[in-house]
Amino acid sequence: MKIAILSQNEALYSTRRLIEAGEERGHEMRVINYLRCYMNITSHRPSIVYNDKPLENFDAIIPRIGASKTFYGTAVVRQFEVMGVFSTNESQAISRSRDKLRCLQILAKDGIGLPVTGFAHDTQDIDGLIETVGGAPLVIKLLEGTQGIGVVLAETYQAAKSVIEAFRGLDANILVQEYIKEAKGADLRCFVIGGKVVAAMKRQGAEGEFRSNLHRGGKAEKIKLTPEERSTAIRAAKAMGLRVAGVDLLRSNHGPVVMEVNSSPGLEGIEKATEVDVAGKIIDYLDKNAVPGKHSDRIKY
Ligand code: ADP
């Protein structure tokens, strides 16, 4: 097969591993910086031009779209789709997953376990919002944040009120969430490919830190999921229409709850913690499933 990896940087661990895994399996691998592509949106003959040449005859693409480049990145993925090229994740599913609130709404509709969550922009009813999630302590999140930035633990009602007022002054969209204290600063990253969990790790935040993000000094280790955790991760990826997903769970008193579903999950942390060849599993999935023009996204939201 001829496979394109849409990535801004060839030197990234995830990109390098995908090239390696593809070449080991005899495929022609090419890295395309999607920001440098331009598109010709002509009736009957849509095309993409990169380095002055049209991109032709690809069997599949693996999008690795940066969070801040979602708009243009998903437009390039969509252009490949209208040209009939199979993508590990469809453009619609990537866009959907990039909106935290939309994610939670879709997961809630499918009955998937979630932390109790409230959403607001400019509410006057701060008391009501805090009550919705059962009072302090609670977690407040900026909707646009990534890597744990803009995620605040408010221990008291007064602290919660001040932070909500401060964010409101910034004209930001916020989520207010029940604090899952019993998770003890750890979360589970489940790597789902084609409806199966292929690897799972537990990330533990640094001492005194409730956020487990590896970028914030968290440590990762391999973990065995319970059947309930496994099925929650699989259902979450399916609800979002993602063929490849990183599903983040917290272990709560009321069972596993989903915090986030990531459409371009990184490979470095999970491969190093679990010693699973996750890149190879993505390529194997393409080997079995990359049918030209195949669309499976039927999600209405
Ligand atoms: P980001 O997308 O910026 O990483 P997350 O929503 O994933 O933000 O939150 C970052 C980290 O904070 C999570 O990995 C988790 O460890 C912790 N966390 C987030 N929400 C909660 C919560 N409701 N209860 C307990 N811990 C949480």
mmCIF file of N, CA and C in Angstrom, residues 130-258:
data_model
loop_
_atom_site.group_PDB
_atom_site.id
_atom_site.type_symbol
_atom_site.label_atom_id
_atom_site.label_comp_id
_atom_site.label_asym_id
_atom_site.label_seq_id
_atom_site.Cartn_x
_atom_site.Cartn_y
_atom_site.Cartn_z
ATOM 1 N N ILE A 130 -22.573 25.272 40.566
ATOM 2 C CA ILE A 130 -21.768 24.525 41.556
ATOM 3 C C ILE A 130 -22.613 23.389 42.152
ATOM 4 N N GLU A 131 -23.884 23.684 42.424
ATOM 5 C CA GLU A 131 -24.808 22.663 42.956
ATOM 6 C C GLU A 131 -24.966 21.490 41.998
ATOM 7 N N THR A 132 -25.025 21.799 40.680
ATOM 8 C CA THR A 132 -25.217 20.760 39.658
ATOM 9 C C THR A 132 -24.238 19.615 39.847
ATOM 10 N N VAL A 133 -22.991 19.945 40.206
ATOM 11 C CA VAL A 133 -21.973 18.899 40.303
ATOM 12 C C VAL A 133 -21.734 18.473 41.752
ATOM 13 N N GLY A 134 -22.650 18.876 42.633
ATOM 14 C CA GLY A 134 -22.590 18.400 44.020
ATOM 15 C C GLY A 134 -21.701 19.225 44.937
ATOM 16 N N GLY A 135 -21.388 20.466 44.549
ATOM 17 C CA GLY A 135 -20.619 21.356 45.424
ATOM 18 C C GLY A 135 -19.113 21.106 45.383
ATOM 19 N N ALA A 136 -18.363 21.847 46.225
ATOM 20 C CA ALA A 136 -16.902 21.732 46.255
ATOM 21 C C ALA A 136 -16.510 20.481 47.067
ATOM 22 N N PRO A 137 -15.295 19.896 46.864
ATOM 23 C CA PRO A 137 -14.333 20.304 45.841
ATOM 24 C C PRO A 137 -14.823 19.948 44.437
ATOM 25 N N LEU A 138 -14.412 20.752 43.471
ATOM 26 C CA LEU A 138 -14.795 20.469 42.089
ATOM 27 C C LEU A 138 -13.697 20.925 41.142
ATOM 28 N N VAL A 139 -13.803 20.444 39.900
ATOM 29 C CA VAL A 139 -12.785 20.760 38.896
ATOM 30 C C VAL A 139 -13.401 21.707 37.871
ATOM 31 N N ILE A 140 -12.659 22.758 37.541
ATOM 32 C CA ILE A 140 -13.123 23.719 36.542
ATOM 33 C C ILE A 140 -12.164 23.651 35.361
ATOM 34 N N LYS A 141 -12.711 23.553 34.147
ATOM 35 C CA LYS A 141 -11.851 23.405 32.959
ATOM 36 C C LYS A 141 -12.202 24.428 31.906
ATOM 37 N N LEU A 142 -11.170 25.006 31.325
ATOM 38 C CA LEU A 142 -11.365 25.858 30.156
ATOM 39 C C LEU A 142 -11.613 24.927 28.977
ATOM 40 N N LEU A 143 -12.636 25.188 28.213
ATOM 41 C CA LEU A 143 -12.978 24.276 27.119
ATOM 42 C C LEU A 143 -11.859 24.177 26.088
ATOM 43 N N GLU A 144 -11.104 25.227 25.925
ATOM 44 C CA GLU A 144 -10.069 25.261 24.882
ATOM 45 C C GLU A 144 -8.715 24.731 25.357
ATOM 46 N N GLY A 145 -8.612 24.276 26.607
ATOM 47 C CA GLY A 145 -7.287 23.871 27.120
ATOM 48 C C GLY A 145 -6.843 22.500 26.642
ATOM 49 N N THR A 146 -5.499 22.261 26.608
ATOM 50 C CA THR A 146 -4.972 20.904 26.400
ATOM 51 C C THR A 146 -3.807 20.701 27.362
ATOM 52 N N GLN A 147 -3.408 19.454 27.499
ATOM 53 C CA GLN A 147 -2.272 19.053 28.332
ATOM 54 C C GLN A 147 -2.376 19.575 29.773
ATOM 55 N N GLY A 148 -3.612 19.618 30.258
ATOM 56 C CA GLY A 148 -3.817 19.964 31.660
ATOM 57 C C GLY A 148 -3.799 21.462 31.954
ATOM 58 N N ILE A 149 -3.505 22.284 30.932
ATOM 59 C CA ILE A 149 -3.492 23.734 31.177
ATOM 60 C C ILE A 149 -4.947 24.214 31.206
ATOM 61 N N GLY A 150 -5.292 25.021 32.169
ATOM 62 C CA GLY A 150 -6.679 25.476 32.257
ATOM 63 C C GLY A 150 -7.576 24.488 32.982
ATOM 64 N N VAL A 151 -6.968 23.520 33.715
ATOM 65 C CA VAL A 151 -7.737 22.581 34.543
ATOM 66 C C VAL A 151 -7.409 22.902 36.006
ATOM 67 N N VAL A 152 -8.437 23.347 36.737
ATOM 68 C CA VAL A 152 -8.194 23.842 38.094
ATOM 69 C C VAL A 152 -9.017 23.048 39.107
ATOM 70 N N LEU A 153 -8.374 22.670 40.207
ATOM 71 C CA LEU A 153 -9.109 22.019 41.298
ATOM 72 C C LEU A 153 -9.461 23.090 42.331
ATOM 73 N N ALA A 154 -10.771 23.303 42.543
ATOM 74 C CA ALA A 154 -11.194 24.271 43.563
ATOM 75 C C ALA A 154 -11.644 23.483 44.784
ATOM 76 N N GLU A 155 -10.919 23.658 45.876
ATOM 77 C CA GLU A 155 -11.165 22.834 47.067
ATOM 78 C C GLU A 155 -12.391 23.300 47.849
ATOM 79 N N THR A 156 -12.656 24.602 47.784
ATOM 80 C CA THR A 156 -13.776 25.125 48.566
ATOM 81 C C THR A 156 -14.782 25.834 47.669
ATOM 82 N N TYR A 157 -15.960 26.045 48.229
ATOM 83 C CA TYR A 157 -17.006 26.743 47.499
ATOM 84 C C TYR A 157 -16.529 28.142 47.087
ATOM 85 N N GLN A 158 -15.857 28.850 48.011
ATOM 86 C CA GLN A 158 -15.386 30.213 47.719
ATOM 87 C C GLN A 158 -14.371 30.225 46.580
ATOM 88 N N ALA A 159 -13.437 29.245 46.623
ATOM 89 C CA ALA A 159 -12.423 29.162 45.562
ATOM 90 C C ALA A 159 -13.110 28.893 44.223
ATOM 91 N N ALA A 160 -14.087 27.981 44.237
ATOM 92 C CA ALA A 160 -14.792 27.643 42.993
ATOM 93 C C ALA A 160 -15.465 28.892 42.433
ATOM 94 N N LYS A 161 -16.113 29.618 43.295
ATOM 95 C CA LYS A 161 -16.842 30.812 42.859
ATOM 96 C C LYS A 161 -15.881 31.852 42.254
ATOM 97 N N SER A 162 -14.752 32.065 42.911
ATOM 98 C CA SER A 162 -13.773 33.045 42.406
ATOM 99 C C SER A 162 -13.240 32.633 41.038
ATOM 100 N N VAL A 163 -12.902 31.331 40.893
ATOM 101 C CA VAL A 163 -12.326 30.887 39.619
ATOM 102 C C VAL A 163 -13.372 30.996 38.499
ATOM 103 N N ILE A 164 -14.618 30.608 38.804
ATOM 104 C CA ILE A 164 -15.668 30.696 37.775
ATOM 105 C C ILE A 164 -15.857 32.162 37.367
ATOM 106 N N GLU A 165 -15.850 33.055 38.342
ATOM 107 C CA GLU A 165 -16.005 34.487 38.021
ATOM 108 C C GLU A 165 -14.836 35.000 37.189
ATOM 109 N N ALA A 166 -13.629 34.533 37.538
ATOM 110 C CA ALA A 166 -12.440 34.981 36.790
ATOM 111 C C ALA A 166 -12.520 34.514 35.338
ATOM 112 N N PHE A 167 -12.892 33.230 35.129
ATOM 113 C CA PHE A 167 -12.996 32.712 33.768
ATOM 114 C C PHE A 167 -14.112 33.429 33.008
ATOM 115 N N ARG A 168 -15.174 33.734 33.737
ATOM 116 C CA ARG A 168 -16.284 34.425 33.092
ATOM 117 C C ARG A 168 -15.818 35.788 32.570
ATOM 118 N N GLY A 169 -14.978 36.448 33.368
ATOM 119 C CA GLY A 169 -14.429 37.740 32.953
ATOM 120 C C GLY A 169 -13.569 37.624 31.697
ATOM 121 N N LEU A 170 -13.021 36.427 31.456
ATOM 122 C CA LEU A 170 -12.169 36.218 30.268
ATOM 123 C C LEU A 170 -12.989 35.859 29.028
ATOM 124 N N ASP A 171 -14.305 35.803 29.181
ATOM 125 C CA ASP A 171 -15.190 35.467 28.062
ATOM 126 C C ASP A 171 -14.917 34.032 27.571
ATOM 127 N N ALA A 172 -14.657 33.111 28.500
ATOM 128 C CA ALA A 172 -14.289 31.746 28.112
ATOM 129 C C ALA A 172 -15.438 30.769 28.379
ATOM 130 N N ASN A 173 -15.452 29.691 27.586
ATOM 131 C CA ASN A 173 -16.389 28.601 27.861
ATOM 132 C C ASN A 173 -15.770 27.682 28.903
ATOM 133 N N ILE A 174 -16.539 27.315 29.914
ATOM 134 C CA ILE A 174 -15.975 26.460 30.961
ATOM 135 C C ILE A 174 -16.845 25.242 31.250
ATOM 136 N N LEU A 175 -16.153 24.186 31.705
ATOM 137 C CA LEU A 175 -16.828 22.992 32.221
ATOM 138 C C LEU A 175 -16.602 22.971 33.727
ATOM 139 N N VAL A 176 -17.618 22.626 34.458
ATOM 140 C CA VAL A 176 -17.476 22.444 35.901
ATOM 141 C C VAL A 176 -17.783 20.976 36.151
ATOM 142 N N GLN A 177 -16.863 20.301 36.855
ATOM 143 C CA GLN A 177 -16.974 18.841 36.946
ATOM 144 C C GLN A 177 -16.802 18.356 38.376
ATOM 145 N N GLU A 178 -17.543 17.352 38.690
ATOM 146 C CA GLU A 178 -17.372 16.636 39.958
ATOM 147 C C GLU A 178 -15.894 16.225 40.075
ATOM 148 N N TYR A 179 -15.293 16.423 41.239
ATOM 149 C CA TYR A 179 -13.889 16.019 41.433
ATOM 150 C C TYR A 179 -13.844 14.557 41.840
ATOM 151 N N ILE A 180 -13.160 13.750 41.034
ATOM 152 C CA ILE A 180 -13.061 12.317 41.335
ATOM 153 C C ILE A 180 -11.819 12.126 42.210
ATOM 154 N N LYS A 181 -12.021 12.335 43.503
ATOM 155 C CA LYS A 181 -10.903 12.310 44.447
ATOM 156 C C LYS A 181 -10.286 10.911 44.538
ATOM 157 N N GLU A 182 -11.166 9.907 44.473
ATOM 158 C CA GLU A 182 -10.706 8.526 44.648
ATOM 159 C C GLU A 182 -9.779 8.075 43.506
ATOM 160 N N ALA A 183 -9.696 8.843 42.408
ATOM 161 C CA ALA A 183 -8.754 8.490 41.331
ATOM 162 C C ALA A 183 -7.317 8.738 41.797
ATOM 163 N N LYS A 184 -7.137 9.504 42.850
ATOM 164 C CA LYS A 184 -5.830 9.771 43.485
ATOM 165 C C LYS A 184 -4.775 10.256 42.488
ATOM 166 N N GLY A 185 -5.182 11.189 41.648
ATOM 167 C CA GLY A 185 -4.214 11.794 40.714
ATOM 168 C C GLY A 185 -3.778 10.875 39.587
ATOM 169 N N ALA A 186 -4.538 9.788 39.347
ATOM 170 C CA ALA A 186 -4.165 8.868 38.261
ATOM 171 C C ALA A 186 -5.283 8.773 37.237
ATOM 172 N N ASP A 187 -4.930 8.543 35.978
ATOM 173 C CA ASP A 187 -5.955 8.202 34.988
ATOM 174 C C ASP A 187 -5.465 7.026 34.151
ATOM 175 N N LEU A 188 -6.363 6.461 33.347
ATOM 176 C CA LEU A 188 -6.010 5.323 32.504
ATOM 177 C C LEU A 188 -6.113 5.753 31.056
ATOM 178 N N ARG A 189 -5.071 5.542 30.283
ATOM 179 C CA ARG A 189 -5.127 5.799 28.843
ATOM 180 C C ARG A 189 -5.306 4.453 28.148
ATOM 181 N N CYS A 190 -6.433 4.321 27.438
ATOM 182 C CA CYS A 190 -6.717 3.081 26.726
ATOM 183 C C CYS A 190 -6.588 3.358 25.231
ATOM 184 N N PHE A 191 -5.736 2.613 24.565
ATOM 185 C CA PHE A 191 -5.516 2.837 23.131
ATOM 186 C C PHE A 191 -6.413 1.870 22.361
ATOM 187 N N VAL A 192 -7.377 2.432 21.645
ATOM 188 C CA VAL A 192 -8.370 1.603 20.949
ATOM 189 C C VAL A 192 -8.107 1.661 19.441
ATOM 190 N N ILE A 193 -8.044 0.491 18.813
ATOM 191 C CA ILE A 193 -7.917 0.423 17.348
ATOM 192 C C ILE A 193 -8.967 -0.560 16.835
ATOM 193 N N GLY A 194 -9.821 -0.083 15.935
ATOM 194 C CA GLY A 194 -10.810 -0.965 15.310
ATOM 195 C C GLY A 194 -11.658 -1.719 16.317
ATOM 196 N N GLY A 195 -12.096 -1.032 17.391
ATOM 197 C CA GLY A 195 -13.004 -1.654 18.351
ATOM 198 C C GLY A 195 -12.337 -2.591 19.348
ATOM 199 N N LYS A 196 -10.995 -2.522 19.445
ATOM 200 C CA LYS A 196 -10.295 -3.345 20.463
ATOM 201 C C LYS A 196 -9.320 -2.462 21.235
ATOM 202 N N VAL A 197 -9.166 -2.743 22.534
ATOM 203 C CA VAL A 197 -8.126 -2.042 23.288
ATOM 204 C C VAL A 197 -6.830 -2.813 23.048
ATOM 205 N N VAL A 198 -5.843 -2.152 22.420
ATOM 206 C CA VAL A 198 -4.599 -2.869 22.098
ATOM 207 C C VAL A 198 -3.522 -2.638 23.155
ATOM 208 N N ALA A 199 -3.656 -1.559 23.946
ATOM 209 C CA ALA A 199 -2.677 -1.276 25.009
ATOM 210 C C ALA A 199 -3.326 -0.340 26.018
ATOM 211 N N ALA A 200 -2.898 -0.455 27.279
ATOM 212 C CA ALA A 200 -3.448 0.446 28.300
ATOM 213 C C ALA A 200 -2.382 0.777 29.321
ATOM 214 N N MET A 201 -2.371 2.034 29.755
ATOM 215 C CA MET A 201 -1.399 2.433 30.786
ATOM 216 C C MET A 201 -2.096 3.293 31.833
ATOM 217 N N LYS A 202 -1.471 3.276 33.016
ATOM 218 C CA LYS A 202 -1.953 4.142 34.088
ATOM 219 C C LYS A 202 -0.964 5.289 34.194
ATOM 220 N N ARG A 203 -1.486 6.511 34.228
ATOM 221 C CA ARG A 203 -0.600 7.671 34.411
ATOM 222 C C ARG A 203 -0.862 8.246 35.787
ATOM 223 N N GLN A 204 0.207 8.434 36.525
ATOM 224 C CA GLN A 204 0.085 8.951 37.887
ATOM 225 C C GLN A 204 0.729 10.331 37.947
ATOM 226 N N GLY A 205 -0.032 11.313 38.416
ATOM 227 C CA GLY A 205 0.508 12.670 38.520
ATOM 228 C C GLY A 205 1.647 12.735 39.525
ATOM 229 N N ALA A 206 2.480 13.752 39.370
ATOM 230 C CA ALA A 206 3.585 13.965 40.318
ATOM 231 C C ALA A 206 3.008 14.182 41.716
ATOM 232 N N GLU A 207 3.826 13.995 42.731
ATOM 233 C CA GLU A 207 3.420 14.185 44.134
ATOM 234 C C GLU A 207 2.661 15.508 44.304
ATOM 235 N N GLY A 208 1.485 15.451 44.910
ATOM 236 C CA GLY A 208 0.736 16.673 45.181
ATOM 237 C C GLY A 208 0.002 17.251 43.986
ATOM 238 N N GLU A 209 0.009 16.543 42.855
ATOM 239 C CA GLU A 209 -0.605 17.058 41.619
ATOM 240 C C GLU A 209 -1.803 16.175 41.281
ATOM 241 N N PHE A 210 -2.996 16.789 41.077
ATOM 242 C CA PHE A 210 -4.159 15.948 40.771
ATOM 243 C C PHE A 210 -4.257 15.643 39.284
ATOM 244 N N ARG A 211 -3.452 16.353 38.468
ATOM 245 C CA ARG A 211 -3.478 16.101 37.027
ATOM 246 C C ARG A 211 -2.387 15.107 36.652
ATOM 247 N N SER A 212 -2.760 14.096 35.843
ATOM 248 C CA SER A 212 -1.818 13.009 35.569
ATOM 249 C C SER A 212 -1.055 13.199 34.255
ATOM 250 N N ASN A 213 -1.249 14.318 33.570
ATOM 251 C CA ASN A 213 -0.614 14.507 32.254
ATOM 252 C C ASN A 213 0.902 14.268 32.314
ATOM 253 N N LEU A 214 1.395 13.481 31.350
ATOM 254 C CA LEU A 214 2.841 13.193 31.313
ATOM 255 C C LEU A 214 3.630 14.485 31.083
ATOM 256 N N HIS A 215 3.013 15.425 30.338
ATOM 257 C CA HIS A 215 3.679 16.718 30.111
ATOM 258 C C HIS A 215 3.853 17.497 31.420
ATOM 259 N N ARG A 216 3.104 17.120 32.456
ATOM 260 C CA ARG A 216 3.202 17.813 33.736
ATOM 261 C C ARG A 216 3.967 16.972 34.762
ATOM 262 N N GLY A 217 4.782 16.050 34.265
ATOM 263 C CA GLY A 217 5.639 15.289 35.171
ATOM 264 C C GLY A 217 5.010 13.997 35.676
ATOM 265 N N GLY A 218 3.898 13.573 35.070
ATOM 266 C CA GLY A 218 3.278 12.311 35.460
ATOM 267 C C GLY A 218 4.126 11.116 35.019
ATOM 268 N N LYS A 219 3.908 9.959 35.660
ATOM 269 C CA LYS A 219 4.655 8.727 35.317
ATOM 270 C C LYS A 219 3.660 7.692 34.799
ATOM 271 N N ALA A 220 4.124 6.892 33.835
ATOM 272 C CA ALA A 220 3.214 5.925 33.244
ATOM 273 C C ALA A 220 3.660 4.500 33.491
ATOM 274 N N GLU A 221 2.693 3.597 33.661
ATOM 275 C CA GLU A 221 3.026 2.166 33.745
ATOM 276 C C GLU A 221 1.909 1.353 33.101
ATOM 277 N N LYS A 222 2.315 0.165 32.658
ATOM 278 C CA LYS A 222 1.375 -0.752 32.022
ATOM 279 C C LYS A 222 0.308 -1.162 33.034
ATOM 280 N N ILE A 223 -0.905 -1.372 32.573
ATOM 281 C CA ILE A 223 -1.951 -1.777 33.507
ATOM 282 C C ILE A 223 -2.913 -2.751 32.846
ATOM 283 N N LYS A 224 -3.488 -3.620 33.673
ATOM 284 C CA LYS A 224 -4.512 -4.522 33.138
ATOM 285 C C LYS A 224 -5.870 -3.911 33.460
ATOM 286 N N LEU A 225 -6.696 -3.726 32.441
ATOM 287 C CA LEU A 225 -8.015 -3.111 32.640
ATOM 288 C C LEU A 225 -9.000 -4.148 33.135
ATOM 289 N N THR A 226 -10.014 -3.683 33.867
ATOM 290 C CA THR A 226 -11.121 -4.574 34.206
ATOM 291 C C THR A 226 -12.007 -4.692 32.952
ATOM 292 N N PRO A 227 -12.836 -5.741 32.885
ATOM 293 C CA PRO A 227 -13.719 -5.863 31.714
ATOM 294 C C PRO A 227 -14.601 -4.623 31.531
ATOM 295 N N GLU A 228 -15.034 -4.021 32.635
ATOM 296 C CA GLU A 228 -15.891 -2.832 32.538
ATOM 297 C C GLU A 228 -15.129 -1.638 31.949
ATOM 298 N N GLU A 229 -13.866 -1.494 32.367
ATOM 299 C CA GLU A 229 -13.038 -0.402 31.825
ATOM 300 C C GLU A 229 -12.807 -0.603 30.330
ATOM 301 N N ARG A 230 -12.516 -1.852 29.993
ATOM 302 C CA ARG A 230 -12.267 -2.178 28.581
ATOM 303 C C ARG A 230 -13.503 -1.845 27.739
ATOM 304 N N SER A 231 -14.662 -2.287 28.206
ATOM 305 C CA SER A 231 -15.859 -2.060 27.377
ATOM 306 C C SER A 231 -16.227 -0.574 27.350
ATOM 307 N N THR A 232 -15.952 0.164 28.434
ATOM 308 C CA THR A 232 -16.230 1.605 28.423
ATOM 309 C C THR A 232 -15.373 2.300 27.361
ATOM 310 N N ALA A 233 -14.085 1.923 27.304
ATOM 311 C CA ALA A 233 -13.174 2.541 26.331
ATOM 312 C C ALA A 233 -13.638 2.250 24.903
ATOM 313 N N ILE A 234 -14.034 1.006 24.669
ATOM 314 C CA ILE A 234 -14.455 0.609 23.319
ATOM 315 C C ILE A 234 -15.744 1.342 22.926
ATOM 316 N N ARG A 235 -16.673 1.410 23.875
ATOM 317 C CA ARG A 235 -17.944 2.093 23.580
ATOM 318 C C ARG A 235 -17.725 3.584 23.340
ATOM 319 N N ALA A 236 -16.786 4.184 24.089
ATOM 320 C CA ALA A 236 -16.526 5.621 23.922
ATOM 321 C C ALA A 236 -15.960 5.901 22.525
ATOM 322 N N ALA A 237 -14.997 5.080 22.088
ATOM 323 C CA ALA A 237 -14.408 5.287 20.750
ATOM 324 C C ALA A 237 -15.484 5.125 19.682
ATOM 325 N N LYS A 238 -16.331 4.122 19.864
ATOM 326 C CA LYS A 238 -17.396 3.854 18.884
ATOM 327 C C LYS A 238 -18.402 5.003 18.846
ATOM 328 N N ALA A 239 -18.783 5.493 20.036
ATOM 329 C CA ALA A 239 -19.766 6.587 20.092
ATOM 330 C C ALA A 239 -19.242 7.813 19.353
ATOM 331 N N MET A 240 -17.913 8.029 19.410
ATOM 332 C CA MET A 240 -17.307 9.188 18.758
ATOM 333 C C MET A 240 -17.022 8.939 17.281
ATOM 334 N N GLY A 241 -17.200 7.702 16.825
ATOM 335 C CA GLY A 241 -16.936 7.373 15.422
ATOM 336 C C GLY A 241 -15.443 7.315 15.118
ATOM 337 N N LEU A 242 -14.627 7.013 16.134
ATOM 338 C CA LEU A 242 -13.171 6.962 15.914
ATOM 339 C C LEU A 242 -12.696 5.523 15.753
ATOM 340 N N ARG A 243 -11.936 5.270 14.688
ATOM 341 C CA ARG A 243 -11.370 3.933 14.486
ATOM 342 C C ARG A 243 -10.120 3.774 15.339
ATOM 343 N N VAL A 244 -9.388 4.871 15.488
ATOM 344 C CA VAL A 244 -8.195 4.886 16.347
ATOM 345 C C VAL A 244 -8.418 5.967 17.395
ATOM 346 N N ALA A 245 -8.316 5.605 18.680
ATOM 347 C CA ALA A 245 -8.596 6.607 19.719
ATOM 348 C C ALA A 245 -7.805 6.330 20.982
ATOM 349 N N GLY A 246 -7.499 7.404 21.688
ATOM 350 C CA GLY A 246 -6.939 7.285 23.032
ATOM 351 C C GLY A 246 -8.035 7.701 23.995
ATOM 352 N N VAL A 247 -8.564 6.748 24.750
ATOM 353 C CA VAL A 247 -9.666 7.068 25.666
ATOM 354 C C VAL A 247 -9.105 7.182 27.081
ATOM 355 N N ASP A 248 -9.339 8.332 27.714
ATOM 356 C CA ASP A 248 -8.851 8.558 29.078
ATOM 357 C C ASP A 248 -9.968 8.331 30.082
ATOM 358 N N LEU A 249 -9.706 7.425 31.031
ATOM 359 C CA LEU A 249 -10.704 7.075 32.052
ATOM 360 C C LEU A 249 -10.182 7.427 33.437
ATOM 361 N N LEU A 250 -11.110 7.705 34.340
ATOM 362 C CA LEU A 250 -10.772 7.807 35.767
ATOM 363 C C LEU A 250 -11.486 6.670 36.483
ATOM 364 N N ARG A 251 -10.836 6.133 37.522
ATOM 365 C CA ARG A 251 -11.486 5.099 38.331
ATOM 366 C C ARG A 251 -12.269 5.794 39.432
ATOM 367 N N SER A 252 -13.588 5.815 39.299
ATOM 368 C CA SER A 252 -14.403 6.522 40.298
ATOM 369 C C SER A 252 -15.188 5.514 41.133
ATOM 370 N N ASN A 253 -15.787 6.007 42.222
ATOM 371 C CA ASN A 253 -16.629 5.149 43.075
ATOM 372 C C ASN A 253 -17.834 4.619 42.321
ATOM 373 N N HIS A 254 -18.245 5.347 41.269
ATOM 374 C CA HIS A 254 -19.374 4.846 40.485
ATOM 375 C C HIS A 254 -18.926 4.244 39.161
ATOM 376 N N GLY A 255 -17.754 3.582 39.188
ATOM 377 C CA GLY A 255 -17.261 2.862 38.005
ATOM 378 C C GLY A 255 -16.377 3.749 37.134
ATOM 379 N N PRO A 256 -15.883 3.209 35.992
ATOM 380 C CA PRO A 256 -14.997 4.008 35.143
ATOM 381 C C PRO A 256 -15.752 5.178 34.516
ATOM 382 N N VAL A 257 -15.141 6.366 34.544
ATOM 383 C CA VAL A 257 -15.755 7.524 33.881
ATOM 384 C C VAL A 257 -14.785 8.054 32.822
ATOM 385 N N VAL A 258 -15.340 8.458 31.691
ATOM 386 C CA VAL A 258 -14.518 8.941 30.582
ATOM 387 C C VAL A 258 -14.276 10.431 30.754
#
